[in-house]
């Protein structure tokens, strides 16, 4: 079945309580991406630095995940996020890239700032799409999945995880 005619996806994904290996924590820096133009699609993605990507390689398979994220200062605002972990074809296929779309409107860009990511559940594998529209549509569904799934108590309470500097 093609992605374009696929039935609607469920908006709650993942168990009621995050199970092993979650939560997976990631700390890195926001770096320049590879000019694939996520922003032009209306879905900017903050790309994580190499050191952070290396740290999750052994823990998680490639795919799309949701959770919470904080940028800059510790104990600052924590936002919902969706992220894609995948092979970057421009990088000799040796390493994965990890890009985080923060579900919040920011007035300006932020690069070279700290980013702390708490990954809580797997949504779906990375896919190839027949069109860019189909990719964008699926990412919008991922965003809805994250928003709905994170409202559940066991996920909502992790917004104040110690990773984010709350005591
Ligand atoms: P790049 O190729 O450099 O990753 P993108 O087009 O993916 O560029 O845009 C990502 C940049 O946009 C981030 O590094 C960040 O500075 C900025 N940005 C603004 N709003 C967001 C958001 N909601 N989520 C992620 N990044 C955002
Ligand atoms: N790229 C793909 O090729 N296949 C995917 O299934 C895919 N899923 C994504 C899901 C999310 C939540 C995000 C933020 C990105 C995803 N991407 C995927 C990456 C996307 O292609 C990337 O952000 C771009 O470079 C857009 O131009
Ligand atoms: Mg990006």
mmCIF file of N, CA and C in Angstrom, residues 60-161:
data_model
loop_
_atom_site.group_PDB
_atom_site.id
_atom_site.type_symbol
_atom_site.label_atom_id
_atom_site.label_comp_id
_atom_site.label_asym_id
_atom_site.label_seq_id
_atom_site.Cartn_x
_atom_site.Cartn_y
_atom_site.Cartn_z
ATOM 1 N N UNK A 60 19.903 2.959 20.168
ATOM 2 C CA UNK A 60 18.637 3.026 19.440
ATOM 3 C C UNK A 60 18.793 2.712 17.963
ATOM 4 N N UNK A 61 17.760 2.074 17.423
ATOM 5 C CA UNK A 61 17.754 1.858 15.973
ATOM 6 C C UNK A 61 17.336 3.152 15.274
ATOM 7 N N UNK A 62 17.564 3.211 13.978
ATOM 8 C CA UNK A 62 17.152 4.396 13.229
ATOM 9 C C UNK A 62 15.626 4.479 13.226
ATOM 10 N N UNK A 63 15.114 5.702 13.053
ATOM 11 C CA UNK A 63 13.668 5.858 13.014
ATOM 12 C C UNK A 63 13.245 7.185 13.604
ATOM 13 N N UNK A 64 11.947 7.293 13.868
ATOM 14 C CA UNK A 64 11.360 8.529 14.371
ATOM 15 C C UNK A 64 10.903 8.307 15.817
ATOM 16 N N UNK A 65 11.230 9.262 16.686
ATOM 17 C CA UNK A 65 10.961 9.168 18.123
ATOM 18 C C UNK A 65 10.306 10.454 18.626
ATOM 19 N N UNK A 66 9.695 10.386 19.817
ATOM 20 C CA UNK A 66 9.206 11.608 20.454
ATOM 21 C C UNK A 66 9.669 11.684 21.896
ATOM 22 N N UNK A 67 9.595 12.888 22.455
ATOM 23 C CA UNK A 67 10.001 13.075 23.848
ATOM 24 C C UNK A 67 10.010 14.550 24.203
ATOM 25 N N UNK A 68 10.912 14.910 25.115
ATOM 26 C CA UNK A 68 11.031 16.293 25.594
ATOM 27 C C UNK A 68 12.411 16.842 25.274
ATOM 28 N N UNK A 69 12.504 18.156 25.120
ATOM 29 C CA UNK A 69 13.793 18.782 24.799
ATOM 30 C C UNK A 69 13.929 20.138 25.479
ATOM 31 N N UNK A 70 15.178 20.483 25.787
ATOM 32 C CA UNK A 70 15.501 21.795 26.368
ATOM 33 C C UNK A 70 16.726 22.342 25.641
ATOM 34 N N UNK A 71 16.720 23.647 25.357
ATOM 35 C CA UNK A 71 17.900 24.255 24.736
ATOM 36 C C UNK A 71 18.417 25.368 25.641
ATOM 37 N N UNK A 72 19.735 25.582 25.575
ATOM 38 C CA UNK A 72 20.343 26.667 26.351
ATOM 39 C C UNK A 72 20.506 26.320 27.820
ATOM 40 N N UNK A 73 20.058 27.244 28.650
ATOM 41 C CA UNK A 73 20.236 27.127 30.099
ATOM 42 C C UNK A 73 19.522 25.924 30.701
ATOM 43 N N UNK A 74 20.137 25.315 31.722
ATOM 44 C CA UNK A 74 19.430 24.283 32.468
ATOM 45 C C UNK A 74 18.301 24.946 33.259
ATOM 46 N N UNK A 75 17.289 24.163 33.566
ATOM 47 C CA UNK A 75 16.108 24.631 34.289
ATOM 48 C C UNK A 75 15.287 25.647 33.505
ATOM 49 N N UNK A 76 15.573 25.789 32.208
ATOM 50 C CA UNK A 76 14.731 26.642 31.366
ATOM 51 C C UNK A 76 13.565 25.802 30.824
ATOM 52 N N UNK A 77 12.746 26.422 29.993
ATOM 53 C CA UNK A 77 11.559 25.784 29.428
ATOM 54 C C UNK A 77 11.870 24.436 28.752
ATOM 55 N N UNK A 78 10.988 23.467 28.944
ATOM 56 C CA UNK A 78 11.113 22.162 28.285
ATOM 57 C C UNK A 78 9.952 22.017 27.300
ATOM 58 N N UNK A 79 10.279 21.627 26.069
ATOM 59 C CA UNK A 79 9.277 21.549 25.001
ATOM 60 C C UNK A 79 9.085 20.112 24.509
ATOM 61 N N UNK A 80 7.908 19.823 23.939
ATOM 62 C CA UNK A 80 7.741 18.535 23.270
ATOM 63 C C UNK A 80 8.538 18.514 21.963
ATOM 64 N N UNK A 81 8.961 17.332 21.558
ATOM 65 C CA UNK A 81 9.750 17.247 20.317
ATOM 66 C C UNK A 81 9.484 15.934 19.587
ATOM 67 N N UNK A 82 9.769 15.966 18.273
ATOM 68 C CA UNK A 82 9.860 14.739 17.481
ATOM 69 C C UNK A 82 11.248 14.732 16.857
ATOM 70 N N UNK A 83 11.826 13.570 16.732
ATOM 71 C CA UNK A 83 13.155 13.525 16.142
ATOM 72 C C UNK A 83 13.341 12.365 15.199
ATOM 73 N N UNK A 84 14.247 12.586 14.262
ATOM 74 C CA UNK A 84 14.563 11.557 13.285
ATOM 75 C C UNK A 84 16.023 11.166 13.462
ATOM 76 N N UNK A 85 16.255 9.873 13.602
ATOM 77 C CA UNK A 85 17.620 9.349 13.679
ATOM 78 C C UNK A 85 17.830 8.500 12.434
ATOM 79 N N UNK A 86 18.789 8.897 11.603
ATOM 80 C CA UNK A 86 18.946 8.145 10.366
ATOM 81 C C UNK A 86 20.323 8.276 9.753
ATOM 82 N N UNK A 87 20.531 7.509 8.704
ATOM 83 C CA UNK A 87 21.818 7.550 8.014
ATOM 84 C C UNK A 87 21.855 8.765 7.134
ATOM 85 N N UNK A 88 22.959 9.473 7.184
ATOM 86 C CA UNK A 88 23.115 10.636 6.322
ATOM 87 C C UNK A 88 23.900 10.224 5.074
ATOM 88 N N UNK A 89 23.247 10.237 3.928
ATOM 89 C CA UNK A 89 23.908 9.776 2.704
ATOM 90 C C UNK A 89 25.121 10.625 2.327
ATOM 91 N N UNK A 90 25.146 11.865 2.834
ATOM 92 C CA UNK A 90 26.271 12.747 2.520
ATOM 93 C C UNK A 90 27.455 12.495 3.435
ATOM 94 N N UNK A 91 27.290 11.583 4.347
ATOM 95 C CA UNK A 91 28.344 11.381 5.342
ATOM 96 C C UNK A 91 28.895 9.964 5.267
ATOM 97 N N UNK A 92 29.096 9.480 4.053
ATOM 98 C CA UNK A 92 29.713 8.180 3.766
ATOM 99 C C UNK A 92 28.956 6.998 4.346
ATOM 100 N N UNK A 93 27.715 7.233 4.756
ATOM 101 C CA UNK A 93 26.906 6.157 5.326
ATOM 102 C C UNK A 93 27.522 5.464 6.539
ATOM 103 N N UNK A 94 28.450 6.175 7.178
ATOM 104 C CA UNK A 94 29.107 5.562 8.334
ATOM 105 C C UNK A 94 28.463 5.986 9.643
ATOM 106 N N UNK A 95 27.851 7.145 9.607
ATOM 107 C CA UNK A 95 27.289 7.674 10.853
ATOM 108 C C UNK A 95 25.855 8.096 10.647
ATOM 109 N N UNK A 96 25.145 8.153 11.739
ATOM 110 C CA UNK A 96 23.762 8.599 11.675
ATOM 111 C C UNK A 96 23.709 10.095 11.919
ATOM 112 N N UNK A 97 22.626 10.720 11.451
ATOM 113 C CA UNK A 97 22.365 12.088 11.863
ATOM 114 C C UNK A 97 21.165 12.035 12.798
ATOM 115 N N UNK A 98 21.082 12.984 13.661
ATOM 116 C CA UNK A 98 19.942 13.071 14.573
ATOM 117 C C UNK A 98 19.424 14.492 14.529
ATOM 118 N N UNK A 99 18.174 14.669 14.107
ATOM 119 C CA UNK A 99 17.589 16.008 14.012
ATOM 120 C C UNK A 99 16.299 16.098 14.805
ATOM 121 N N UNK A 100 16.191 17.199 15.548
ATOM 122 C CA UNK A 100 15.073 17.385 16.468
ATOM 123 C C UNK A 100 14.192 18.537 15.996
ATOM 124 N N UNK A 101 12.920 18.256 15.773
ATOM 125 C CA UNK A 101 11.975 19.350 15.538
ATOM 126 C C UNK A 101 11.299 19.646 16.866
ATOM 127 N N UNK A 102 11.519 20.873 17.357
ATOM 128 C CA UNK A 102 10.936 21.290 18.624
ATOM 129 C C UNK A 102 9.540 21.836 18.339
ATOM 130 N N UNK A 103 8.557 21.360 19.101
ATOM 131 C CA UNK A 103 7.177 21.762 18.844
ATOM 132 C C UNK A 103 6.901 23.072 19.588
ATOM 133 N N UNK A 104 7.409 24.143 18.998
ATOM 134 C CA UNK A 104 7.312 25.491 19.568
ATOM 135 C C UNK A 104 7.774 26.461 18.484
ATOM 136 N N UNK A 105 7.193 27.655 18.482
ATOM 137 C CA UNK A 105 7.638 28.686 17.535
ATOM 138 C C UNK A 105 8.696 29.555 18.180
ATOM 139 N N UNK A 106 9.889 29.571 17.601
ATOM 140 C CA UNK A 106 10.965 30.405 18.126
ATOM 141 C C UNK A 106 11.111 31.651 17.265
ATOM 142 N N UNK A 107 11.354 32.817 17.913
ATOM 143 C CA UNK A 107 11.492 34.063 17.155
ATOM 144 C C UNK A 107 12.769 34.100 16.315
ATOM 145 N N UNK A 108 13.801 33.376 16.748
ATOM 146 C CA UNK A 108 15.025 33.355 15.950
ATOM 147 C C UNK A 108 15.773 32.037 16.081
ATOM 148 N N UNK A 109 16.763 31.879 15.218
ATOM 149 C CA UNK A 109 17.560 30.652 15.203
ATOM 150 C C UNK A 109 18.462 30.553 16.420
ATOM 151 N N UNK A 110 18.879 29.356 16.697
ATOM 152 C CA UNK A 110 19.836 29.121 17.780
ATOM 153 C C UNK A 110 20.816 28.055 17.295
ATOM 154 N N UNK A 111 22.074 28.428 17.228
ATOM 155 C CA UNK A 111 23.125 27.474 16.864
ATOM 156 C C UNK A 111 24.191 27.517 17.938
ATOM 157 N N UNK A 112 24.930 26.413 18.064
ATOM 158 C CA UNK A 112 26.010 26.297 19.047
ATOM 159 C C UNK A 112 25.529 26.469 20.480
ATOM 160 N N UNK A 113 24.259 26.173 20.709
ATOM 161 C CA UNK A 113 23.764 26.175 22.084
ATOM 162 C C UNK A 113 23.579 24.721 22.517
ATOM 163 N N UNK A 114 23.550 24.510 23.833
ATOM 164 C CA UNK A 114 23.357 23.160 24.359
ATOM 165 C C UNK A 114 21.942 22.678 24.060
ATOM 166 N N UNK A 115 21.804 21.403 23.793
ATOM 167 C CA UNK A 115 20.476 20.810 23.616
ATOM 168 C C UNK A 115 20.431 19.509 24.418
ATOM 169 N N UNK A 116 19.420 19.392 25.269
ATOM 170 C CA UNK A 116 19.229 18.172 26.074
ATOM 171 C C UNK A 116 17.942 17.502 25.638
ATOM 172 N N UNK A 117 18.055 16.255 25.237
ATOM 173 C CA UNK A 117 16.923 15.532 24.664
ATOM 174 C C UNK A 117 16.601 14.300 25.501
ATOM 175 N N UNK A 118 15.328 14.158 25.825
ATOM 176 C CA UNK A 118 14.870 12.971 26.556
ATOM 177 C C UNK A 118 13.959 12.190 25.600
ATOM 178 N N UNK A 119 14.470 11.077 25.092
ATOM 179 C CA UNK A 119 13.729 10.276 24.123
ATOM 180 C C UNK A 119 12.868 9.262 24.872
ATOM 181 N N UNK A 120 11.573 9.270 24.584
ATOM 182 C CA UNK A 120 10.660 8.445 25.374
ATOM 183 C C UNK A 120 9.991 7.304 24.630
ATOM 184 N N UNK A 121 9.837 7.412 23.322
ATOM 185 C CA UNK A 121 9.214 6.296 22.590
ATOM 186 C C UNK A 121 9.512 6.370 21.097
ATOM 187 N N UNK A 122 9.438 5.200 20.502
ATOM 188 C CA UNK A 122 9.659 5.029 19.065
ATOM 189 C C UNK A 122 8.321 5.191 18.355
ATOM 190 N N UNK A 123 8.296 5.963 17.270
ATOM 191 C CA UNK A 123 7.051 6.121 16.517
ATOM 192 C C UNK A 123 6.997 5.201 15.301
ATOM 193 N N UNK A 124 8.030 5.251 14.461
ATOM 194 C CA UNK A 124 7.965 4.509 13.191
ATOM 195 C C UNK A 124 9.350 4.446 12.552
ATOM 196 N N UNK A 125 9.522 3.550 11.591
ATOM 197 C CA UNK A 125 10.806 3.525 10.880
ATOM 198 C C UNK A 125 10.918 4.693 9.908
ATOM 199 N N UNK A 126 12.116 5.034 9.510
ATOM 200 C CA UNK A 126 12.316 6.017 8.441
ATOM 201 C C UNK A 126 11.833 5.389 7.145
ATOM 202 N N UNK A 127 11.235 6.200 6.318
ATOM 203 C CA UNK A 127 10.692 5.664 5.071
ATOM 204 C C UNK A 127 11.119 6.497 3.875
ATOM 205 N N UNK A 128 10.941 5.892 2.723
ATOM 206 C CA UNK A 128 11.073 6.643 1.476
ATOM 207 C C UNK A 128 9.673 7.017 1.047
ATOM 208 N N UNK A 129 9.540 8.193 0.444
ATOM 209 C CA UNK A 129 8.218 8.676 0.074
ATOM 210 C C UNK A 129 8.131 8.931 -1.419
ATOM 211 N N UNK A 130 6.922 8.750 -1.969
ATOM 212 C CA UNK A 130 6.728 9.002 -3.385
ATOM 213 C C UNK A 130 6.787 10.501 -3.710
ATOM 214 N N UNK A 131 6.567 11.342 -2.691
ATOM 215 C CA UNK A 131 6.630 12.788 -2.922
ATOM 216 C C UNK A 131 7.016 13.491 -1.632
ATOM 217 N N UNK A 132 7.481 14.734 -1.779
ATOM 218 C CA UNK A 132 7.832 15.547 -0.626
ATOM 219 C C UNK A 132 6.591 15.814 0.226
ATOM 220 N N UNK A 133 5.457 16.010 -0.440
ATOM 221 C CA UNK A 133 4.202 16.243 0.282
ATOM 222 C C UNK A 133 3.870 15.096 1.220
ATOM 223 N N UNK A 134 4.124 13.887 0.766
ATOM 224 C CA UNK A 134 3.828 12.709 1.580
ATOM 225 C C UNK A 134 4.723 12.671 2.820
ATOM 226 N N UNK A 135 5.997 13.057 2.645
ATOM 227 C CA UNK A 135 6.927 13.136 3.782
ATOM 228 C C UNK A 135 6.449 14.181 4.786
ATOM 229 N N UNK A 136 6.099 15.362 4.286
ATOM 230 C CA UNK A 136 5.664 16.445 5.163
ATOM 231 C C UNK A 136 4.397 16.050 5.923
ATOM 232 N N UNK A 137 3.478 15.401 5.215
ATOM 233 C CA UNK A 137 2.224 14.982 5.840
ATOM 234 C C UNK A 137 2.506 14.004 6.994
ATOM 235 N N UNK A 138 3.426 13.070 6.766
ATOM 236 C CA UNK A 138 3.754 12.105 7.812
ATOM 237 C C UNK A 138 4.432 12.782 9.003
ATOM 238 N N UNK A 139 5.287 13.776 8.746
ATOM 239 C CA UNK A 139 5.936 14.476 9.860
ATOM 240 C C UNK A 139 4.889 15.254 10.664
ATOM 241 N N UNK A 140 3.906 15.836 9.977
ATOM 242 C CA UNK A 140 2.835 16.519 10.711
ATOM 243 C C UNK A 140 2.055 15.547 11.574
ATOM 244 N N UNK A 141 1.854 14.347 11.074
ATOM 245 C CA UNK A 141 1.194 13.329 11.905
ATOM 246 C C UNK A 141 2.088 12.955 13.091
ATOM 247 N N UNK A 142 3.412 12.836 12.858
ATOM 248 C CA UNK A 142 4.344 12.550 13.965
ATOM 249 C C UNK A 142 4.201 13.599 15.067
ATOM 250 N N UNK A 143 4.049 14.863 14.663
ATOM 251 C CA UNK A 143 3.912 15.960 15.633
ATOM 252 C C UNK A 143 2.632 15.772 16.463
ATOM 253 N N UNK A 144 1.551 15.406 15.803
ATOM 254 C CA UNK A 144 0.293 15.152 16.520
ATOM 255 C C UNK A 144 0.434 13.955 17.464
ATOM 256 N N UNK A 145 1.127 12.934 16.986
ATOM 257 C CA UNK A 145 1.373 11.740 17.809
ATOM 258 C C UNK A 145 2.124 12.135 19.082
ATOM 259 N N UNK A 146 3.175 12.963 18.921
ATOM 260 C CA UNK A 146 3.958 13.386 20.079
ATOM 261 C C UNK A 146 3.095 14.155 21.067
ATOM 262 N N UNK A 147 2.345 15.132 20.553
ATOM 263 C CA UNK A 147 1.505 15.961 21.431
ATOM 264 C C UNK A 147 0.524 15.110 22.227
ATOM 265 N N UNK A 148 -0.151 14.204 21.552
ATOM 266 C CA UNK A 148 -1.153 13.372 22.218
ATOM 267 C C UNK A 148 -0.518 12.359 23.169
ATOM 268 N N UNK A 149 0.543 11.723 22.714
ATOM 269 C CA UNK A 149 1.159 10.651 23.510
ATOM 270 C C UNK A 149 1.809 11.199 24.777
ATOM 271 N N UNK A 150 2.367 12.423 24.695
ATOM 272 C CA UNK A 150 3.062 13.021 25.841
ATOM 273 C C UNK A 150 2.109 13.517 26.927
ATOM 274 N N UNK A 151 0.811 13.591 26.617
ATOM 275 C CA UNK A 151 -0.161 14.034 27.627
ATOM 276 C C UNK A 151 -0.409 12.969 28.686
ATOM 277 N N UNK A 152 -0.060 11.718 28.381
ATOM 278 C CA UNK A 152 -0.293 10.646 29.348
ATOM 279 C C UNK A 152 0.600 10.848 30.568
ATOM 280 N N UNK A 153 0.054 10.576 31.777
ATOM 281 C CA UNK A 153 0.752 10.926 33.022
ATOM 282 C C UNK A 153 2.215 10.476 33.109
ATOM 283 N N UNK A 154 2.502 9.245 32.728
ATOM 284 C CA UNK A 154 3.875 8.734 32.869
ATOM 285 C C UNK A 154 4.855 9.440 31.936
ATOM 286 N N UNK A 155 4.328 10.043 30.886
ATOM 287 C CA UNK A 155 5.161 10.809 29.952
ATOM 288 C C UNK A 155 5.229 12.271 30.376
ATOM 289 N N UNK A 156 4.084 12.809 30.786
ATOM 290 C CA UNK A 156 4.018 14.214 31.197
ATOM 291 C C UNK A 156 4.941 14.490 32.383
ATOM 292 N N UNK A 157 5.011 13.558 33.336
ATOM 293 C CA UNK A 157 5.818 13.803 34.535
ATOM 294 C C UNK A 157 7.317 13.864 34.213
ATOM 295 N N UNK A 158 7.725 13.266 33.096
ATOM 296 C CA UNK A 158 9.137 13.267 32.723
ATOM 297 C C UNK A 158 9.612 14.608 32.161
ATOM 298 N N UNK A 159 8.679 15.534 32.005
ATOM 299 C CA UNK A 159 9.053 16.893 31.592
ATOM 300 C C UNK A 159 9.961 17.536 32.643
ATOM 301 N N UNK A 160 9.868 17.076 33.893
ATOM 302 C CA UNK A 160 10.759 17.612 34.934
ATOM 303 C C UNK A 160 11.848 16.608 35.306
ATOM 304 N N UNK A 161 12.288 15.827 34.341
ATOM 305 C CA UNK A 161 13.396 14.860 34.523
ATOM 306 C C UNK A 161 14.665 15.595 34.971
#
